[in-house]
Tab-separated table of C-alpha atoms and ligand atoms in Angstrom:
chain	number	residue	atom	x	y	z
A	1	MET	CA	100.328	71.396	109.840
A	2	TYR	CA	103.373	73.174	108.550
A	3	ASN	CA	106.181	75.123	110.203
A	4	ALA	CA	106.445	78.885	109.952
A	5	LYS	CA	109.343	81.109	110.947
A	6	ALA	CA	108.584	83.570	113.738
A	7	TYR	CA	109.996	85.745	116.495
A	8	SER	CA	108.752	84.851	119.952
A	9	ALA	CA	109.274	85.740	123.610
A	10	SER	CA	109.820	82.867	126.025
A	11	GLY	CA	109.096	84.920	129.161
A	12	ALA	CA	108.167	88.389	130.447
A	13	THR	CA	111.776	89.465	130.744
A	14	SER	CA	113.245	87.590	127.757
A	15	PRO	CA	114.035	89.348	124.499
A	16	LEU	CA	112.201	88.184	121.389
A	17	ALA	CA	114.193	85.619	119.414
A	18	SER	CA	113.970	83.536	116.274
A	19	SER	CA	111.790	80.419	116.529
A	20	THR	CA	109.603	78.011	114.571
A	21	ILE	CA	105.848	77.710	115.137
A	22	PRO	CA	103.146	75.385	113.804
A	23	ARG	CA	100.447	76.748	111.489
A	24	ARG	CA	97.410	74.743	110.390
A	25	ASP	CA	97.069	73.631	106.797
A	26	PRO	CA	94.362	75.828	105.273
A	27	THR	CA	90.832	74.386	105.595
A	28	GLU	CA	88.194	75.088	102.921
A	29	ASN	CA	87.379	78.566	104.323
A	30	ASP	CA	90.959	79.571	105.048
A	31	VAL	CA	93.418	81.878	103.381
A	32	GLN	CA	97.159	81.307	103.812
A	33	ILE	CA	99.055	84.589	103.644
A	34	ASP	CA	102.757	85.221	103.106
A	35	ILE	CA	103.360	88.145	105.471
A	36	LEU	CA	105.183	91.134	103.945
A	37	TYR	CA	104.939	93.691	106.790
A	38	CYS	CA	103.760	93.625	110.395
A	39	GLY	CA	103.333	96.789	112.456
A	40	VAL	CA	104.613	97.009	116.028
A	41	CYS	CA	101.800	97.980	118.400
A	42	HIS	CA	102.439	99.030	121.989
A	43	SER	CA	99.974	96.237	122.878
A	44	ASP	CA	102.590	93.761	121.610
A	45	LEU	CA	104.998	95.115	124.199
A	46	HIS	CA	102.364	95.166	127.018
A	47	GLN	CA	101.494	91.531	126.183
A	48	VAL	CA	105.054	90.229	125.758
A	49	ARG	CA	106.020	91.727	129.122
A	50	ASN	CA	102.816	90.459	130.785
A	51	GLU	CA	101.789	93.991	131.802
A	52	TRP	CA	98.087	93.067	131.513
A	53	SER	CA	98.432	89.984	133.750
A	54	ASP	CA	95.128	90.739	135.593
A	55	VAL	CA	93.020	90.769	132.416
A	56	MET	CA	94.925	88.832	129.749
A	57	PRO	CA	97.854	86.925	131.242
A	58	THR	CA	100.500	86.014	128.701
A	59	VAL	CA	101.060	82.415	127.647
A	60	TYR	CA	104.651	81.727	126.541
A	61	PRO	CA	106.084	81.365	124.014
A	62	CYS	CA	104.299	84.478	122.750
A	63	VAL	CA	104.409	85.547	119.098
A	64	PRO	CA	102.892	89.036	118.961
A	65	GLY	CA	101.795	91.067	115.927
A	66	HIS	CA	98.288	92.072	114.811
A	67	GLU	CA	98.980	94.580	112.048
A	68	ILE	CA	99.514	92.157	109.193
A	69	VAL	CA	99.671	92.724	105.447
A	70	GLY	CA	100.823	90.269	102.815
A	71	ARG	CA	99.950	88.255	99.728
A	72	VAL	CA	97.644	85.274	99.450
A	73	LYS	CA	99.594	82.081	98.892
A	74	VAL	CA	96.866	79.422	99.199
A	75	VAL	CA	93.062	79.597	99.277
A	76	GLY	CA	90.696	76.887	100.532
A	77	SER	CA	88.113	75.417	98.138
A	78	ALA	CA	85.212	77.485	99.570
A	79	VAL	CA	87.051	80.828	99.669
A	80	SER	CA	85.260	83.434	97.549
A	81	LYS	CA	86.785	86.832	98.428
A	82	PHE	CA	90.431	86.083	97.592
A	83	LYS	CA	92.560	84.399	94.980
A	84	VAL	CA	96.233	83.451	95.018
A	85	GLY	CA	98.447	86.541	94.611
A	86	ASP	CA	95.933	89.065	96.053
A	87	LEU	CA	96.972	91.547	98.719
A	88	ALA	CA	95.388	90.673	102.063
A	89	ALA	CA	95.459	91.962	105.616
A	90	VAL	CA	94.680	90.670	109.107
A	91	GLY	CA	94.127	92.712	112.256
A	92	CYS	CA	93.518	91.909	115.913
A	93	MET	CA	90.879	89.170	115.502
A	94	VAL	CA	91.012	85.868	113.614
A	95	ASP	CA	87.661	84.349	114.605
A	96	SER	CA	84.355	84.872	116.467
A	97	ASP	CA	81.257	82.739	117.051
A	98	GLY	CA	79.291	84.380	114.222
A	99	THR	CA	75.984	83.762	116.030
A	100	CYS	CA	75.838	86.182	118.982
A	101	PRO	CA	73.987	89.531	118.713
A	102	ALA	CA	77.284	91.418	118.354
A	103	CYS	CA	78.476	89.229	115.458
A	104	LYS	CA	75.068	89.531	113.773
A	105	GLU	CA	75.490	93.313	113.836
A	106	GLY	CA	79.003	93.055	112.400
A	107	LEU	CA	80.529	94.064	115.733
A	108	GLU	CA	82.806	91.059	116.211
A	109	GLN	CA	84.996	93.073	118.580
A	110	PHE	CA	82.244	92.606	121.196
A	111	CYS	CA	81.704	88.872	120.591
A	112	PRO	CA	82.122	87.024	123.924
A	113	ASN	CA	83.744	84.156	122.015
A	114	PHE	CA	86.108	85.968	119.688
A	115	THR	CA	89.666	84.803	119.084
A	116	LEU	CA	92.380	87.437	119.132
A	117	THR	CA	95.267	87.090	116.697
A	118	TYR	CA	97.764	86.166	119.410
A	119	ASN	CA	97.769	84.861	122.984
A	120	PHE	CA	94.209	83.509	122.706
A	121	PRO	CA	93.037	79.845	122.750
A	122	ASP	CA	93.591	78.457	119.233
A	123	GLN	CA	90.351	76.698	118.159
A	124	HIS	CA	92.164	74.638	115.518
A	125	LEU	CA	95.526	73.552	116.915
A	126	GLY	CA	95.028	73.927	120.672
A	127	GLY	CA	97.484	76.054	122.634
A	128	VAL	CA	97.341	79.753	121.853
A	129	THR	CA	97.217	81.756	118.640
A	130	TYR	CA	100.462	83.133	117.228
A	131	GLY	CA	100.561	86.585	115.647
A	132	GLY	CA	102.191	88.323	112.749
A	133	TYR	CA	105.888	88.439	113.703
A	134	SER	CA	106.097	85.481	111.334
A	135	ASP	CA	106.519	84.729	107.643
A	136	SER	CA	103.063	83.223	107.228
A	137	ILE	CA	99.586	82.985	108.795
A	138	VAL	CA	96.377	81.029	108.092
A	139	VAL	CA	93.061	82.802	108.753
A	140	ASP	CA	89.371	82.231	107.956
A	141	GLU	CA	88.543	84.517	105.024
A	142	LYS	CA	85.828	86.254	107.102
A	143	PHE	CA	88.645	87.836	109.101
A	144	VAL	CA	90.835	88.725	106.134
A	145	LEU	CA	90.600	92.262	104.742
A	146	ARG	CA	91.035	93.567	101.207
A	147	VAL	CA	93.805	96.127	100.727
A	148	PRO	CA	93.481	99.107	98.334
A	149	GLU	CA	96.115	98.711	95.584
A	150	ASN	CA	97.250	102.352	95.638
A	151	LEU	CA	98.734	102.389	99.156
A	152	GLU	CA	102.330	101.778	100.225
A	153	LEU	CA	102.292	98.445	102.090
A	154	ALA	CA	104.696	99.146	104.974
A	155	GLY	CA	102.375	101.992	105.987
A	156	VAL	CA	99.216	99.910	105.449
A	157	ALA	CA	100.094	97.309	108.111
A	158	PRO	CA	99.518	99.691	111.079
A	159	LEU	CA	96.035	100.533	109.788
A	160	LEU	CA	94.930	97.075	110.932
A	161	CYS	CA	95.166	98.057	114.599
A	162	ALA	CA	96.271	101.687	115.075
A	163	GLY	CA	94.035	102.685	112.153
A	164	ILE	CA	90.788	100.947	113.081
A	165	THR	CA	91.209	101.590	116.830
A	166	THR	CA	91.174	105.340	116.218
A	167	TYR	CA	88.790	105.434	113.228
A	168	SER	CA	86.040	103.501	115.045
A	169	PRO	CA	85.573	105.796	118.087
A	170	LEU	CA	85.963	108.942	115.960
A	171	ARG	CA	83.052	107.720	113.822
A	172	HIS	CA	81.031	106.442	116.784
A	173	TRP	CA	81.227	109.836	118.534
A	174	GLY	CA	80.293	111.796	115.413
A	175	VAL	CA	83.588	113.572	114.814
A	176	GLY	CA	83.353	115.888	111.811
A	177	PRO	CA	83.083	119.542	110.786
A	178	ARG	CA	82.485	122.074	113.634
A	179	LYS	CA	83.694	119.598	116.266
A	180	LYS	CA	86.695	120.389	118.450
A	181	VAL	CA	88.614	117.178	118.951
A	182	GLY	CA	91.659	116.420	121.099
A	183	ILE	CA	94.113	113.604	120.477
A	184	VAL	CA	96.291	112.751	123.489
A	185	GLY	CA	99.648	111.052	122.822
A	186	LEU	CA	101.289	111.271	119.408
A	187	GLY	CA	102.366	107.649	119.007
A	188	GLY	CA	101.192	104.921	116.633
A	189	LEU	CA	97.507	105.263	117.513
A	190	GLY	CA	97.609	109.003	118.148
A	191	HIS	CA	99.123	109.943	114.798
A	192	MET	CA	96.445	107.900	112.999
A	193	GLY	CA	93.806	109.630	115.135
A	194	VAL	CA	95.124	112.999	113.952
A	195	LYS	CA	95.035	111.952	110.295
A	196	PHE	CA	91.473	110.617	110.539
A	197	ALA	CA	90.047	113.479	112.631
A	198	HIS	CA	91.538	115.940	110.125
A	199	ALA	CA	90.206	113.985	107.129
A	200	LEU	CA	86.752	113.936	108.775
A	201	GLY	CA	86.833	117.752	108.928
A	202	ALA	CA	87.204	118.390	112.683
A	203	HIS	CA	89.293	121.066	114.420
A	204	VAL	CA	92.123	118.930	115.805
A	205	VAL	CA	94.256	119.689	118.873
A	206	VAL	CA	97.166	117.378	119.714
A	207	PHE	CA	98.296	116.944	123.325
A	208	THR	CA	101.852	115.709	123.599
A	209	THR	CA	104.492	115.313	126.276
A	210	SER	CA	107.169	115.617	123.569
A	211	PRO	CA	107.663	119.267	122.509
A	212	GLY	CA	109.839	118.008	119.636
A	213	LYS	CA	106.772	116.469	117.961
A	214	SER	CA	104.904	119.803	117.522
A	215	GLU	CA	105.928	120.444	113.913
A	216	ASP	CA	105.066	116.886	112.922
A	217	ALA	CA	101.665	117.165	114.607
A	218	LEU	CA	100.811	120.164	112.408
A	219	ARG	CA	102.085	118.364	109.300
A	220	LEU	CA	99.965	115.304	110.159
A	221	GLY	CA	96.821	117.470	110.248
A	222	ALA	CA	96.570	119.112	113.684
A	223	ASP	CA	95.281	122.693	113.850
A	224	GLU	CA	96.876	123.297	117.266
A	225	VAL	CA	99.421	121.566	119.496
A	226	VAL	CA	99.500	121.710	123.300
A	227	VAL	CA	102.458	120.515	125.337
A	228	SER	CA	100.472	118.830	128.085
A	229	ARG	CA	103.035	119.428	130.838
A	230	ASN	CA	102.475	123.201	130.425
A	231	GLU	CA	99.531	124.013	132.715
A	232	ASP	CA	98.940	127.491	131.247
A	233	GLU	CA	98.639	126.069	127.735
A	234	MET	CA	96.218	123.428	129.028
A	235	LYS	CA	94.035	126.011	130.860
A	236	LYS	CA	93.414	127.960	127.649
A	237	HIS	CA	91.287	125.034	126.437
A	238	THR	CA	89.146	124.552	129.582
A	239	PHE	CA	85.555	123.457	128.903
A	240	SER	CA	85.948	123.612	125.117
A	241	PHE	CA	86.190	120.112	123.609
A	242	ASP	CA	83.437	117.979	122.106
A	243	PHE	CA	85.572	114.854	122.132
A	244	ILE	CA	89.002	113.737	123.315
A	245	LEU	CA	90.665	110.492	122.246
A	246	ASN	CA	93.291	109.342	124.744
A	247	ALA	CA	95.940	107.097	123.132
A	248	VAL	CA	98.544	107.115	125.901
A	249	SER	CA	100.222	103.823	126.781
A	250	ALA	CA	101.722	104.845	130.147
A	251	ASP	CA	100.113	105.480	133.547
A	252	HIS	CA	99.044	109.136	133.802
A	253	ASP	CA	96.381	111.430	135.319
A	254	ILE	CA	93.406	111.902	132.987
A	255	ASN	CA	91.661	114.579	135.095
A	256	PRO	CA	93.432	117.489	133.359
A	257	TYR	CA	91.834	116.254	130.083
A	258	LEU	CA	88.348	115.717	131.577
A	259	ASN	CA	88.431	119.399	132.578
A	260	LEU	CA	88.920	120.403	128.957
A	261	LEU	CA	85.658	118.753	127.862
A	262	GLY	CA	82.667	121.017	127.264
A	263	ARG	CA	79.000	120.222	127.966
A	264	ASP	CA	78.213	116.572	127.124
A	265	GLY	CA	81.813	116.120	126.041
A	266	ASN	CA	83.261	112.636	125.968
A	267	LEU	CA	86.738	111.319	126.607
A	268	THR	CA	87.365	107.904	125.095
A	269	MET	CA	90.255	105.725	126.233
A	270	VAL	CA	91.919	103.657	123.586
A	271	GLY	CA	95.262	103.646	125.396
A	272	ALA	CA	95.454	100.841	127.931
A	273	PRO	CA	97.813	101.744	130.792
A	274	SER	CA	97.898	99.094	133.500
A	275	LYS	CA	97.015	101.160	136.627
A	276	PRO	CA	93.397	102.191	137.472
A	277	PHE	CA	92.347	105.859	137.206
A	278	GLU	CA	91.135	108.006	140.095
A	279	ILE	CA	88.413	110.411	138.959
A	280	PRO	CA	86.622	112.915	141.248
A	281	ALA	CA	82.846	112.691	140.607
A	282	PHE	CA	82.584	116.438	140.008
A	283	ASN	CA	84.884	116.241	136.996
A	284	LEU	CA	82.068	114.262	135.348
A	285	ILE	CA	79.068	115.972	137.000
A	286	PHE	CA	80.045	119.478	135.863
A	287	GLY	CA	79.251	119.544	132.190
A	288	ARG	CA	77.505	116.139	132.195
A	289	ARG	CA	80.759	114.743	130.828
A	290	SER	CA	81.374	111.102	130.133
A	291	ILE	CA	84.341	108.813	129.878
A	292	SER	CA	84.330	105.608	127.878
A	293	GLY	CA	86.587	103.141	126.151
A	294	SER	CA	86.732	101.557	122.721
A	295	PRO	CA	88.242	98.301	121.485
A	296	ILE	CA	89.560	98.010	117.904
A	297	GLY	CA	86.590	97.758	115.456
A	298	GLY	CA	84.479	95.160	113.629
A	299	ILE	CA	85.461	93.542	110.358
A	300	ALA	CA	83.002	95.571	108.233
A	301	GLU	CA	84.198	98.829	109.765
A	302	THR	CA	87.838	97.783	109.326
A	303	GLN	CA	87.161	97.288	105.607
A	304	GLU	CA	85.370	100.671	105.510
A	305	MET	CA	88.445	102.265	107.167
A	306	LEU	CA	90.833	100.650	104.652
A	307	ASP	CA	88.656	101.842	101.757
A	308	PHE	CA	88.542	105.341	103.322
A	309	CYS	CA	92.369	105.248	103.481
A	310	GLY	CA	92.496	104.195	99.816
A	311	GLU	CA	90.260	107.134	98.816
A	312	HIS	CA	92.092	109.717	100.947
A	313	ASN	CA	95.565	108.263	100.410
A	314	ILE	CA	96.110	107.714	104.124
A	315	THR	CA	98.758	105.370	105.546
A	316	ALA	CA	100.751	105.333	108.764
A	317	ASP	CA	104.080	107.169	108.928
A	318	VAL	CA	106.456	104.272	109.454
A	319	GLU	CA	110.059	103.465	110.247
A	320	VAL	CA	110.687	100.145	108.525
A	321	ILE	CA	112.885	97.775	110.548
A	322	PRO	CA	114.224	94.246	110.085
A	323	ILE	CA	112.853	91.760	112.626
A	324	GLN	CA	116.334	91.564	114.166
A	325	LYS	CA	115.826	95.131	115.513
A	326	ILE	CA	112.586	94.306	117.358
A	327	ASN	CA	114.031	94.385	120.891
A	328	GLU	CA	115.665	97.738	120.238
A	329	ALA	CA	112.347	98.955	118.812
A	330	TYR	CA	110.548	98.020	122.058
A	331	ASP	CA	113.098	100.007	124.088
A	332	ARG	CA	112.526	102.980	121.822
A	333	LEU	CA	108.717	102.654	122.093
A	334	LEU	CA	109.054	103.129	125.839
A	335	LYS	CA	110.902	106.385	125.201
A	336	SER	CA	108.182	107.617	122.771
A	337	ASP	CA	110.957	107.516	120.162
A	338	VAL	CA	109.204	106.390	116.979
A	339	LYS	CA	107.841	108.420	114.085
A	340	TYR	CA	105.233	107.106	114.296
A	341	ARG	CA	105.037	103.331	113.904
A	342	PHE	CA	107.644	100.622	113.448
A	343	SER	CA	106.755	98.324	110.567
A	344	ILE	CA	108.706	95.072	110.310
A	345	ASP	CA	109.894	94.094	106.830
A	346	MET	CA	109.239	90.374	107.053
A	347	ALA	CA	111.719	89.593	104.258
A	348	SER	CA	114.311	89.976	107.038
A	349	LEU	CA	113.013	86.760	108.612
A	350	LYS	CA	114.255	84.729	105.610
A	351	SER	CA	117.858	84.911	106.837
A	352	GLU	CA	116.992	83.354	110.239
B	1	NAP	P1	102.921	104.269	121.297
B	1	NAP	O1	103.189	104.336	119.850
B	1	NAP	O2	103.995	103.870	122.238
B	1	NAP	O3	102.339	105.707	121.708
B	1	NAP	C1	102.017	106.049	123.023
B	1	NAP	C2	102.179	107.554	123.211
B	1	NAP	O4	101.790	107.881	124.541
B	1	NAP	C3	103.597	108.047	123.111
B	1	NAP	O5	104.024	108.288	121.796
B	1	NAP	C4	103.544	109.343	123.911
B	1	NAP	O6	103.078	110.417	123.098
B	1	NAP	C5	102.473	109.041	124.952
B	1	NAP	N1	103.108	108.783	126.251
B	1	NAP	C6	104.053	107.864	126.524
B	1	NAP	N2	104.394	107.922	127.822
B	1	NAP	C7	103.628	108.891	128.378
B	1	NAP	C8	103.503	109.414	129.687
B	1	NAP	N3	104.253	108.950	130.717
B	1	NAP	N4	102.592	110.396	129.895
B	1	NAP	C9	101.848	110.866	128.893
B	1	NAP	N5	101.959	110.421	127.615
B	1	NAP	C10	102.827	109.442	127.379
B	1	NAP	O7	101.709	103.289	121.607
B	1	NAP	P2	100.486	102.836	120.652
B	1	NAP	O8	100.875	101.615	119.921
B	1	NAP	O9	99.957	104.007	119.941
B	1	NAP	O10	99.440	102.348	121.755
B	1	NAP	C11	98.909	103.274	122.696
B	1	NAP	C12	98.078	102.527	123.729
B	1	NAP	O11	96.883	102.039	123.083
B	1	NAP	C13	98.754	101.297	124.312
B	1	NAP	O12	98.428	101.233	125.706
B	1	NAP	C14	98.114	100.146	123.558
B	1	NAP	O13	98.127	98.935	124.269
B	1	NAP	C15	96.710	100.660	123.416
B	1	NAP	N6	95.926	100.020	122.345
B	1	NAP	C16	94.598	99.859	122.563
B	1	NAP	C17	93.791	99.322	121.574
B	1	NAP	C18	92.324	99.225	121.783
B	1	NAP	O14	91.675	98.407	121.133
B	1	NAP	N7	91.736	100.039	122.639
B	1	NAP	C19	94.355	98.926	120.360
B	1	NAP	C20	95.718	99.122	120.179
B	1	NAP	C21	96.496	99.675	121.168
B	1	NAP	P3	103.731	111.888	123.221
B	1	NAP	O15	105.193	111.692	122.968
B	1	NAP	O16	103.012	112.647	122.160
B	1	NAP	O17	103.395	112.361	124.596
B	2	ZN	ZN1	97.455	96.944	118.440
């Protein structure tokens, strides 16, 4: 074992603070990565503040972070995909059983025995896994992704969660030319959803509660912007969408969006607000509409997404922050005040 520097929360109401955590020495299949940037996902905030206590209660201390990019420092003797000095990235998962039907199909996100990057039982050291708000991480090479060399790294980090979480359902639901697609919530996930839906050739409509984001939405690739609190603007789109991706973090009513779906339209939740939804049956019956959810994406699809980003020159729009600003960043996330993802420059951890 060795010690890594990290930022951790010691309780649901404590700010994140500098700490030291154990990391395993790399085994033969492991890659040790010096972390350069880690994106700040709203899931980090939900988890740190124990907002998902019913489903995934938080174990403290909690080191969040699952949008990790860095350089390989050490490789185990059996590692074949990476060599020392390569760029490498890690997303939301660091392990799975590799034998279940989901793993065999390359859909590790559905493996009943997967290990998430933080707050999950650590199969090697005991305790729970610690995420990317740290200077270093050790991961089995199967869960380490290759990074296209042409992309700016601070904006690559968020692809590992915000990127794959939006890319995967857009592909699953056949988003492309002649499809009318809505993206609800222009945050970290939402702005990636807009970029991907546009790159896939769809007609993209952004729904936002922040009128000040309209110009940005168009620049990011939207064809139209609707301020969702304006009922008249919403009504103009009744029964017209093929697909709507909902990336809202806060509790809200989704029925106004269901009513915008056309025949056989689907609304997919990627946002994970804590309160249950109330949905009148007729909002689904009329139009044979469906609602579903989607978790991150498998390792093969994550690599496909990164390669797609390399080809189309897509990265997240980021505000780079030092780790010392993380608590302020969380407060700003809650005010929808980020354009459009915080990315932590991990060099800032050196001074701790
Ligand atoms: P984020 O950057 O904070 O963006 C959330 C956006 O939701 C905000 O920018 C805002 O957009 C909108 N919003 C906020 N409060 C709202 C309200 N009261 N009513 C309506 N809209 C509101 O968060 P994120 O990192 O993109 O994450 C979004 C959600 O996805 C979180 O719940 C996160 O946990 C979840 N998530 C799920 C997965 C998965 O695998 N399914 C993966 C990662 C994250 P506007 O200003 O445009 O309205
Ligand atoms: Zn995330």
